[in-house]
PDB file of C-alpha atoms in Angstrom:
ATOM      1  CA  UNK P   1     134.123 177.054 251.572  1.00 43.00           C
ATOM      2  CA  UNK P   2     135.743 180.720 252.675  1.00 50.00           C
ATOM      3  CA  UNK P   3     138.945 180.622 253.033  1.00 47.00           C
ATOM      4  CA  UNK P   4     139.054 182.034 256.831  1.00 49.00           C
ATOM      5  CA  UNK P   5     137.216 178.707 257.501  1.00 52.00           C
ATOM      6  CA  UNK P   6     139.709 176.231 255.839  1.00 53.00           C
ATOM      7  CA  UNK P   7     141.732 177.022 259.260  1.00 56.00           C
ATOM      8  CA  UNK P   8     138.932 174.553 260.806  1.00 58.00           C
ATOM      9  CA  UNK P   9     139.722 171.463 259.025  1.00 64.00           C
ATOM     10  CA  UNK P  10     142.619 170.304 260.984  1.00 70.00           C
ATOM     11  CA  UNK P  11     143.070 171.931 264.382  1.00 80.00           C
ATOM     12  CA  UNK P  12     145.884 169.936 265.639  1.00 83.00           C
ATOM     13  CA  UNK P  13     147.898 170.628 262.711  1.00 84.00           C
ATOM     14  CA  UNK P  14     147.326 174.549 262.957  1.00 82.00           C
ATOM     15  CA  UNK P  15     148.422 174.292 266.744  1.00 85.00           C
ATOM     16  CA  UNK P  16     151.612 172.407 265.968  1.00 90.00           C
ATOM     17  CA  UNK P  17     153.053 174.317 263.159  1.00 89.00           C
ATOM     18  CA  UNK P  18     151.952 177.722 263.627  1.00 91.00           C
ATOM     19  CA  UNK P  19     154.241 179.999 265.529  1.00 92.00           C
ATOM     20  CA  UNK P  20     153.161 182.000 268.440  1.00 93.00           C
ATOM     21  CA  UNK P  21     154.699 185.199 269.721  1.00 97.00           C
ATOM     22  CA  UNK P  22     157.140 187.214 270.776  1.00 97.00           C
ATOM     23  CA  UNK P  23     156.852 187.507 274.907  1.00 97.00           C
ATOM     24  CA  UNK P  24     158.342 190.725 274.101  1.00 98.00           C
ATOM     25  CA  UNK P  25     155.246 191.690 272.710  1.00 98.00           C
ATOM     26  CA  UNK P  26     153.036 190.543 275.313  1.00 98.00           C
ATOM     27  CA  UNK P  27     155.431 192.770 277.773  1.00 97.00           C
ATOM     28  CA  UNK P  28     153.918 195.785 275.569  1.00 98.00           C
ATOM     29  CA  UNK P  29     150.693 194.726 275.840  1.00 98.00           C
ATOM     30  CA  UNK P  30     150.720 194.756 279.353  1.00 96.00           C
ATOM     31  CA  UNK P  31     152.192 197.455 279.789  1.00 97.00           C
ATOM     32  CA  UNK P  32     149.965 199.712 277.601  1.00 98.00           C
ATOM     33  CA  UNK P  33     146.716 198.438 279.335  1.00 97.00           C
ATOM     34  CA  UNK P  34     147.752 197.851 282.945  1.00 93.00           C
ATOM     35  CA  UNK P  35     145.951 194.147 282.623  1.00 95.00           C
ATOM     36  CA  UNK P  36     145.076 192.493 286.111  1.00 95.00           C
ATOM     37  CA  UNK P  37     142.150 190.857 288.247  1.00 96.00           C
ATOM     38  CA  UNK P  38     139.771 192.945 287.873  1.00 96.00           C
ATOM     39  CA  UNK P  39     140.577 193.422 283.722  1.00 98.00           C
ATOM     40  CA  UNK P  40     138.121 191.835 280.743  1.00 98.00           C
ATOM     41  CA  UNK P  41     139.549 191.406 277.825  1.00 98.00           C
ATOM     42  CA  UNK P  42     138.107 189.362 274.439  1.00 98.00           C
ATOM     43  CA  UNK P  43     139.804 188.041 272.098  1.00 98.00           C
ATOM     44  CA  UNK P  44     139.116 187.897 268.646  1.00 98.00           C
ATOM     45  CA  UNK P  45     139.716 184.476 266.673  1.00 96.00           C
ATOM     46  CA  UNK P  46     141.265 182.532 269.664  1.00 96.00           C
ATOM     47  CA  UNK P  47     142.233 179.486 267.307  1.00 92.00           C
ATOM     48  CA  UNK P  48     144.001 176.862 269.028  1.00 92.00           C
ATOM     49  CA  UNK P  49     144.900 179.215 272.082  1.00 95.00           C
ATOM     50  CA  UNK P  50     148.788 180.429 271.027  1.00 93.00           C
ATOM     51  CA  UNK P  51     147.727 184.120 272.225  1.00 97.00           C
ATOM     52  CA  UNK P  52     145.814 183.460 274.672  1.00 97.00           C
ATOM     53  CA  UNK P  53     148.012 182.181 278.218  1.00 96.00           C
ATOM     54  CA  UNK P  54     149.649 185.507 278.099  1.00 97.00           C
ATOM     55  CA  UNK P  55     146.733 187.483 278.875  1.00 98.00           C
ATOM     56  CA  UNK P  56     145.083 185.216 281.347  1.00 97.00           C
ATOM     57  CA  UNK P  57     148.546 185.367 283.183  1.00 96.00           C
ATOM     58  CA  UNK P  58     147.827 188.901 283.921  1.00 97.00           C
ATOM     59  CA  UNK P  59     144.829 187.325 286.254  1.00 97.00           C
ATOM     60  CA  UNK P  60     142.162 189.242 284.042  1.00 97.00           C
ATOM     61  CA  UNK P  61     139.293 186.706 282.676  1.00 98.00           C
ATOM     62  CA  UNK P  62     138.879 186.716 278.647  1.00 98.00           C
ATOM     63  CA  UNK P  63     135.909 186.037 276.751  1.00 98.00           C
ATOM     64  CA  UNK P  64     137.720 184.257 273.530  1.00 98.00           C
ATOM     65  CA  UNK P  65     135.331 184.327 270.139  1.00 98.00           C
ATOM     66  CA  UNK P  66     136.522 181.265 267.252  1.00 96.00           C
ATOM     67  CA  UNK P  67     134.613 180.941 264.167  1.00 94.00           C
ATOM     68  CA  UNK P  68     135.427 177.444 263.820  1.00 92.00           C
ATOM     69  CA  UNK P  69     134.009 174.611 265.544  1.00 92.00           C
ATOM     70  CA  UNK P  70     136.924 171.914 265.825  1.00 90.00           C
ATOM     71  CA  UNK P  71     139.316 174.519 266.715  1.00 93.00           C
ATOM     72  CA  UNK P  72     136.699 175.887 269.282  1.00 94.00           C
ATOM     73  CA  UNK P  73     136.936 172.118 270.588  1.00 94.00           C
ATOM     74  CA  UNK P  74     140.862 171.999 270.729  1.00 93.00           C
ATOM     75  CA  UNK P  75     141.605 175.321 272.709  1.00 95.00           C
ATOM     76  CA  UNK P  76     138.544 174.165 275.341  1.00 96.00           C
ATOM     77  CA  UNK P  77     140.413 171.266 275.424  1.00 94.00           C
ATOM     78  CA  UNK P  78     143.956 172.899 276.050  1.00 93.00           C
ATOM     79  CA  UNK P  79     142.767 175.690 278.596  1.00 96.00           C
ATOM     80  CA  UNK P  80     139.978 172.781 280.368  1.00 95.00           C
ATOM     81  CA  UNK P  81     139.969 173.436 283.764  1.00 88.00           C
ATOM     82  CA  UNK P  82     140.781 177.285 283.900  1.00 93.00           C
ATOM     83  CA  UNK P  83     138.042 179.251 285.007  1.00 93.00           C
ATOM     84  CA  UNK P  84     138.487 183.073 284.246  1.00 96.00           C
ATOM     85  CA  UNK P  85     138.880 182.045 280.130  1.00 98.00           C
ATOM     86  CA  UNK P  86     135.244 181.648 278.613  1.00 97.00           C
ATOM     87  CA  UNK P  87     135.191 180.133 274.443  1.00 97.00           C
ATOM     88  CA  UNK P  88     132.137 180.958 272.390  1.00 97.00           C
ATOM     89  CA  UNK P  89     131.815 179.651 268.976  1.00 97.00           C
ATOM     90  CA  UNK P  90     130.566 182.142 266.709  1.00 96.00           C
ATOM     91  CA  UNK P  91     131.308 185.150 264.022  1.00 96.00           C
ATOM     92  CA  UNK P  92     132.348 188.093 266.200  1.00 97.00           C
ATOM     93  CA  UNK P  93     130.887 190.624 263.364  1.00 97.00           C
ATOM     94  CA  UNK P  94     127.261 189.215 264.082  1.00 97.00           C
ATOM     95  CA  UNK P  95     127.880 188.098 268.063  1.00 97.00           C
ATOM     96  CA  UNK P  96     125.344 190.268 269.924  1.00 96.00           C
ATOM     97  CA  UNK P  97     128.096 192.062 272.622  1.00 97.00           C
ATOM     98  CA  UNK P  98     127.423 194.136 275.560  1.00 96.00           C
ATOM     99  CA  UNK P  99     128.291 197.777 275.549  1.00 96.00           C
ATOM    100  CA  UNK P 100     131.333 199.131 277.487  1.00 96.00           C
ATOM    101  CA  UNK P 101     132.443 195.948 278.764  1.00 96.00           C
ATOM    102  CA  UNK P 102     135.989 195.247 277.646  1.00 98.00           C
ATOM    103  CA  UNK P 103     139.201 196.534 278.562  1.00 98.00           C
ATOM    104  CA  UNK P 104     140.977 194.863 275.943  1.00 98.00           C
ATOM    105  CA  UNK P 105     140.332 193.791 273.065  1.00 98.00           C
ATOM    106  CA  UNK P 106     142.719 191.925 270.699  1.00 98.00           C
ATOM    107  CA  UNK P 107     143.335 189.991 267.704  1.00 98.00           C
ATOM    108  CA  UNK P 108     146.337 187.520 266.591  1.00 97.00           C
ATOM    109  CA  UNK P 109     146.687 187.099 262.741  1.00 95.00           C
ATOM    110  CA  UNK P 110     143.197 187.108 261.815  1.00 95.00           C
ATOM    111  CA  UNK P 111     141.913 190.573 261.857  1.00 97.00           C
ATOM    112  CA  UNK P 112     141.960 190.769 258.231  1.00 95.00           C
ATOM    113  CA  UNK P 113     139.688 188.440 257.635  1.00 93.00           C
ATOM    114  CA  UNK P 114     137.001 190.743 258.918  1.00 96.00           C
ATOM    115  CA  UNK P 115     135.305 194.057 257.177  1.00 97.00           C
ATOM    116  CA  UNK P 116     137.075 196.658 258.806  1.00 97.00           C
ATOM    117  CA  UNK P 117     134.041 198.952 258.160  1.00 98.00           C
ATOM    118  CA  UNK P 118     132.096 196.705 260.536  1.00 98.00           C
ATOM    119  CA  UNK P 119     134.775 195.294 262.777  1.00 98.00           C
ATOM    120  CA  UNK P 120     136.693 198.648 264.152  1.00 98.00           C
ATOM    121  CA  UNK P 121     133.377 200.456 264.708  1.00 98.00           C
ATOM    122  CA  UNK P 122     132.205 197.531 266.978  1.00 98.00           C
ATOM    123  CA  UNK P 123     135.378 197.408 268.555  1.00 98.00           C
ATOM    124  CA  UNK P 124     134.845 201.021 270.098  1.00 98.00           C
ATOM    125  CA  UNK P 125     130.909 200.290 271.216  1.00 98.00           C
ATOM    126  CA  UNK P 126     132.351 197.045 273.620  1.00 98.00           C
ATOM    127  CA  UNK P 127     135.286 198.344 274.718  1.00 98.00           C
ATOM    128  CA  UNK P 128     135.057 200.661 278.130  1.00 98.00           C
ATOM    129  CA  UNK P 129     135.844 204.372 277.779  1.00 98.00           C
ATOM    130  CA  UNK P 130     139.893 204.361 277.552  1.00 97.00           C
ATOM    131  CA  UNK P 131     139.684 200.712 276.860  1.00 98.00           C
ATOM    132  CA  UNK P 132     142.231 199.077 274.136  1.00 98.00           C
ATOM    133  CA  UNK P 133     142.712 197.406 271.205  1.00 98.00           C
ATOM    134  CA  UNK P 134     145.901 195.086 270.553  1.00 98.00           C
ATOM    135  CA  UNK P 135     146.146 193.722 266.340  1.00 98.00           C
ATOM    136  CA  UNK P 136     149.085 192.098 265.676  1.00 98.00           C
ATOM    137  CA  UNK P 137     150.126 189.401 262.826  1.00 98.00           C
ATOM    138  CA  UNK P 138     152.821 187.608 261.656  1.00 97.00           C
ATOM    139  CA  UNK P 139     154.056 187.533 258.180  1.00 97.00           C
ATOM    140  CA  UNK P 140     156.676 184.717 257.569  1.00 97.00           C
ATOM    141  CA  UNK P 141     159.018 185.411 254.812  1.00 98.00           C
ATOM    142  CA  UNK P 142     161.067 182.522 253.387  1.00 98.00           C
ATOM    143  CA  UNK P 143     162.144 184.318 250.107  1.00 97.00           C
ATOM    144  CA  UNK P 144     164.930 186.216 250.899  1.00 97.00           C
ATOM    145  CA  UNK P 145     167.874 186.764 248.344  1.00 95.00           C
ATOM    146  CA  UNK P 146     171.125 185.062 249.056  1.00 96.00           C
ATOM    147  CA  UNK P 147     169.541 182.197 251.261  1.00 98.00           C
ATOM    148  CA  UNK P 148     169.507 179.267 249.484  1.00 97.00           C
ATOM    149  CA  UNK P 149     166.738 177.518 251.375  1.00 98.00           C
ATOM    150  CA  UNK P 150     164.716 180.384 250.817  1.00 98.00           C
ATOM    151  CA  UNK P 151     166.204 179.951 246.555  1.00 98.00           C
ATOM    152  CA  UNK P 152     164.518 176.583 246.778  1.00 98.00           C
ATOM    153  CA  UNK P 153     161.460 177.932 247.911  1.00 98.00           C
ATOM    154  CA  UNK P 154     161.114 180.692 245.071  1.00 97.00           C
ATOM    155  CA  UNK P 155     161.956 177.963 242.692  1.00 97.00           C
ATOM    156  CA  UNK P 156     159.366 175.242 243.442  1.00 98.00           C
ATOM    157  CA  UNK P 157     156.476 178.443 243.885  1.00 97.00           C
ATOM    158  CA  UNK P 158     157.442 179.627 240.961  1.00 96.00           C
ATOM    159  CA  UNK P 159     156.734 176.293 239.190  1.00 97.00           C
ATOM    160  CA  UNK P 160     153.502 175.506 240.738  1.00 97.00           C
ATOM    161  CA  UNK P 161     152.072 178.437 241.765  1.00 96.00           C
ATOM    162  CA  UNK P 162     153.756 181.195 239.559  1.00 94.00           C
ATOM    163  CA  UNK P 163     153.110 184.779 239.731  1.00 91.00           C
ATOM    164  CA  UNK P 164     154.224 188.153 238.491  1.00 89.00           C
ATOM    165  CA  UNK P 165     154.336 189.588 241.645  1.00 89.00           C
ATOM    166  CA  UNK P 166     157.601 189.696 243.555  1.00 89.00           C
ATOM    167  CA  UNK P 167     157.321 188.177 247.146  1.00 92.00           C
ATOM    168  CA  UNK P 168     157.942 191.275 249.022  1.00 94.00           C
ATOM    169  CA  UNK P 169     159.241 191.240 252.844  1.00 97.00           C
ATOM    170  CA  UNK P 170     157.095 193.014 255.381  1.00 97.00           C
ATOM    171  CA  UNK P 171     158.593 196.214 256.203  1.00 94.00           C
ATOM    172  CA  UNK P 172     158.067 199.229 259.139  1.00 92.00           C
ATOM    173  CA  UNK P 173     156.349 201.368 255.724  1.00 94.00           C
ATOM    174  CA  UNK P 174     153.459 198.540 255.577  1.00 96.00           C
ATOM    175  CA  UNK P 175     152.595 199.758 259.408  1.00 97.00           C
ATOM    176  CA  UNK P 176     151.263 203.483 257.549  1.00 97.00           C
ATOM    177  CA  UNK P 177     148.226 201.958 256.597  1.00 96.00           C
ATOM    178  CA  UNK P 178     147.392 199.831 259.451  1.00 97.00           C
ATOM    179  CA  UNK P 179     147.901 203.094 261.781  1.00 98.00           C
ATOM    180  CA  UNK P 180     145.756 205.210 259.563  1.00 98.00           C
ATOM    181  CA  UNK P 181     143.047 203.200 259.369  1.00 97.00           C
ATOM    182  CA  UNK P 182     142.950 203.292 263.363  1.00 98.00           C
ATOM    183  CA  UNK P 183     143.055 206.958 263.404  1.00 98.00           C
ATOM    184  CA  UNK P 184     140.231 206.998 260.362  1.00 98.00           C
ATOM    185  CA  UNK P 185     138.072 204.973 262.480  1.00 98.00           C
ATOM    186  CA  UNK P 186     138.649 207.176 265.820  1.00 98.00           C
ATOM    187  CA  UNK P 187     141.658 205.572 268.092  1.00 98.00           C
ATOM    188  CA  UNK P 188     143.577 207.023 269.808  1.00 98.00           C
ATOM    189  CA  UNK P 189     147.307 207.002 271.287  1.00 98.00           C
ATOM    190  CA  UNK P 190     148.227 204.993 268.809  1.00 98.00           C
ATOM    191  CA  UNK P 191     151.556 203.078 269.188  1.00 98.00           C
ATOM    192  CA  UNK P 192     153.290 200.514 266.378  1.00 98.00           C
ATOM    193  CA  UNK P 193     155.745 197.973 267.780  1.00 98.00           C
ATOM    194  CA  UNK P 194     157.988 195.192 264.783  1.00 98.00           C
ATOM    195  CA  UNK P 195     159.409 192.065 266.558  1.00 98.00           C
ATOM    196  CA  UNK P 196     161.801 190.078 263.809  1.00 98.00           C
ATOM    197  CA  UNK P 197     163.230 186.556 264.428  1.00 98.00           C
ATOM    198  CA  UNK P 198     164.296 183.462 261.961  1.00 98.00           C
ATOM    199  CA  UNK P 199     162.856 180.440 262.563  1.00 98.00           C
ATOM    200  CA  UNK P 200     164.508 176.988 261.027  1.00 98.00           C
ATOM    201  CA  UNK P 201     162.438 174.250 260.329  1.00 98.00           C
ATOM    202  CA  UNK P 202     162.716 170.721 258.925  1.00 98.00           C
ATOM    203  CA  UNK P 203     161.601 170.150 255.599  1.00 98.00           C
ATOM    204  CA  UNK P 204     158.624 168.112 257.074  1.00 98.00           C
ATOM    205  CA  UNK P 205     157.726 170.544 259.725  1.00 98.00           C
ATOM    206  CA  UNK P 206     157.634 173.346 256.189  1.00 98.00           C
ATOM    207  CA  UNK P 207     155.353 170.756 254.397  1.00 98.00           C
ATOM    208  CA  UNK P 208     153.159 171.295 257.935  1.00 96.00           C
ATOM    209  CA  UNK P 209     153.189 174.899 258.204  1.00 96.00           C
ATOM    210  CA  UNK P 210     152.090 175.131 254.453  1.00 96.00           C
ATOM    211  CA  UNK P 211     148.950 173.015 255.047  1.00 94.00           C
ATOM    212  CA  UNK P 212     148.038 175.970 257.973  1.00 91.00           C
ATOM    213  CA  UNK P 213     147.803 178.183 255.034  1.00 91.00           C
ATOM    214  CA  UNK P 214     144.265 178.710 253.280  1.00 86.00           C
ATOM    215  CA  UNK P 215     145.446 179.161 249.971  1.00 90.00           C
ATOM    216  CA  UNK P 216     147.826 176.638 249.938  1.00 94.00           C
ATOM    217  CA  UNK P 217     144.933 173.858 251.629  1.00 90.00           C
ATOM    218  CA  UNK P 218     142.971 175.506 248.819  1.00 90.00           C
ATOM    219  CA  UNK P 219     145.069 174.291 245.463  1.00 94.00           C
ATOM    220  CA  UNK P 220     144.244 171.558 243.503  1.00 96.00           C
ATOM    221  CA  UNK P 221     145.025 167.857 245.210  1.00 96.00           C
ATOM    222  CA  UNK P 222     147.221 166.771 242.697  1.00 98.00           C
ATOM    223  CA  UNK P 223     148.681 169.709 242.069  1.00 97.00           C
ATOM    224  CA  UNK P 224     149.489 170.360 246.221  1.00 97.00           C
ATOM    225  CA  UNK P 225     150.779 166.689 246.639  1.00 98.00           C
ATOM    226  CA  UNK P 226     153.284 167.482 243.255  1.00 98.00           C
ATOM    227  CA  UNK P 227     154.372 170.964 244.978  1.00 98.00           C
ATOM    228  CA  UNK P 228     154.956 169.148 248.233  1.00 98.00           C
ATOM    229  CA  UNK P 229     156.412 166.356 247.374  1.00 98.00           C
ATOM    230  CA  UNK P 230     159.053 168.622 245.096  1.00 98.00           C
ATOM    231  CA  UNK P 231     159.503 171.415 247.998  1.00 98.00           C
ATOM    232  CA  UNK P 232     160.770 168.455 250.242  1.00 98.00           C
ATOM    233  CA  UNK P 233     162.485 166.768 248.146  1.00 98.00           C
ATOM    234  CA  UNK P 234     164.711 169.673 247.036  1.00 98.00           C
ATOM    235  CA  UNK P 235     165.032 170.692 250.286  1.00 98.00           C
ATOM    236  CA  UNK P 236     166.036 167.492 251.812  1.00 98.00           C
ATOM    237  CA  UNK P 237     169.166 167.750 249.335  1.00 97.00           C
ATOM    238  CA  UNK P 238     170.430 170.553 250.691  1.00 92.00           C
ATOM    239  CA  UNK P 239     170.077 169.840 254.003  1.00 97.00           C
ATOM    240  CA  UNK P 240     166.516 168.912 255.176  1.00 98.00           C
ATOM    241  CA  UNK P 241     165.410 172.815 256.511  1.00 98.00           C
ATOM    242  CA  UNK P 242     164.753 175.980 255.332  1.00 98.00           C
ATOM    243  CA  UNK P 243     164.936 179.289 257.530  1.00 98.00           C
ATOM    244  CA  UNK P 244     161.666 181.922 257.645  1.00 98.00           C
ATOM    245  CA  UNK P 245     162.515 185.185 258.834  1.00 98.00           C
ATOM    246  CA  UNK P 246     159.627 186.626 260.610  1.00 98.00           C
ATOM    247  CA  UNK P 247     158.046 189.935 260.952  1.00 98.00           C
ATOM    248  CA  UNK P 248     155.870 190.779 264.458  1.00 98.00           C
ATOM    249  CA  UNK P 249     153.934 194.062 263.738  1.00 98.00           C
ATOM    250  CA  UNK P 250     151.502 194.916 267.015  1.00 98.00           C
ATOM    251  CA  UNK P 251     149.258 197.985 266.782  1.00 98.00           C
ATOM    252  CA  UNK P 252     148.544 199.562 270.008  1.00 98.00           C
ATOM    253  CA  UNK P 253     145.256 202.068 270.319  1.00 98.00           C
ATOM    254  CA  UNK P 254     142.946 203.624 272.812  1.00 98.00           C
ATOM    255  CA  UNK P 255     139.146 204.036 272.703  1.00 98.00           C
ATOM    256  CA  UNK P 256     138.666 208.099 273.556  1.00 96.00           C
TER     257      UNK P 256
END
């Protein structure tokens, strides 16, 4: 199975333990675009919904494209009943989508899972002259130095799933590439926004958020029941939580 479809397997899970966002970052959004009634956006990889009420509170209608069908199921399900949101279940890269038709187009935590050489250049045939394009992920980071919920962490990875690379926070640097590849592909007024927050969850609700992940649904059985049974247990003795300091990073760009 790819990885970008292991997100399918449990739906309910992925909509309780992942985070959403920042309404800061929303704000932006809005702001950059001028969203309202008469707006269409589409959104790219709607999941379970967690980006979605923001932008249908503007009053424009979104078209919402999920790869998978059980989580396709779930966010009909959660938005039943509200007319200007349409879900289609299907691979945006080989979706056949109308020409200058979108005045938004965006993309929570899941834009890398697509071929940029194929994704960005679509992006500019759908969306309407001066249309945008909203990317933004988060990247959890429950390693830092000093924390000792975040020591645990390190130490039961380490055992389980060791690795010469250093687990490396997500800084304001990693937002070069992201920006040049937007200007490589012909964006532009290109604007980069970082959103930070710690989140502090139960040891249980950690064991939850892991399974979310596709590499860590992806290890070995025995080995994944050993690693979480040894992550909680640790934690639990040292208070039952861990903290996960987040960073937002939202990419802002205009079709010419």
């Amino acid at each position: 199975m790819e990885l970008r479809r292991t997100f399918d397997e449990d739906a309910a899970n992925y909509d309780r333990y992942r985070p959403g966002y920042p309404p800061e970052l929303f704000e932006e959004i809005t702001r950059y675009t001028a969203l309202g009634p008469e707006s269409r956006a589409l959104e790219i990889g709607i999941g379970t919904g967690q980006a979605t009420s923001p932008i249908l509170k503007t009053g424009c209608r979104v078209t919402a494209i999920e790869l998978g069908e059980n989580l396709s199921r779930f966010a009909r399900k959660n938005f039943s009943g509200e007319s200007g949101l349409e879900i289609i279940t299907g691979d945006f890269i080989t979706l056949p989508l109308s020409h200058n038709s979108y005045d938004l187009i965006y993309c929570a935590t899941a834009f890398h899972w697509l071929p940029e050489e194929v994704a960005y250049p679509k992006i500019l045939s759908i969306l309407r002259p001066g249309g945008a394009v909203a990317l933004f992920w988060n990247h959890p980071f429950p390693n830092r130095e000093g924390d000792s919920t975040n020591d645990i962490n390190r130490k039961v990875y380490h055992k389980y799933r060791p690795s010469d690379e250093k687990a490396r926070e997500f800084s304001d640097r990693d937002c070069e590439a992201r920006i040049a590849e937007l200007q490589e592909y012909g964006f532009r007024d290109i604007t980069c926004n970082i959103y930070r927050r710690v989140r502090t969850l139960t040891s249980d609700d950690y064991i939850g958020l892991l399974n979310t992940y596709s590499d860590h649904r992806a290890m070995d059985p025995t080995a994944k029941a050993a690693f979480e049974r040894e992550m909680k247990d640790l934690l639990d003795q040292t208070g039952g939580f861990i903290r996960i300091y987040d960073t937002i990073d939202l990419y802002l760009a205009r079709r010419p």
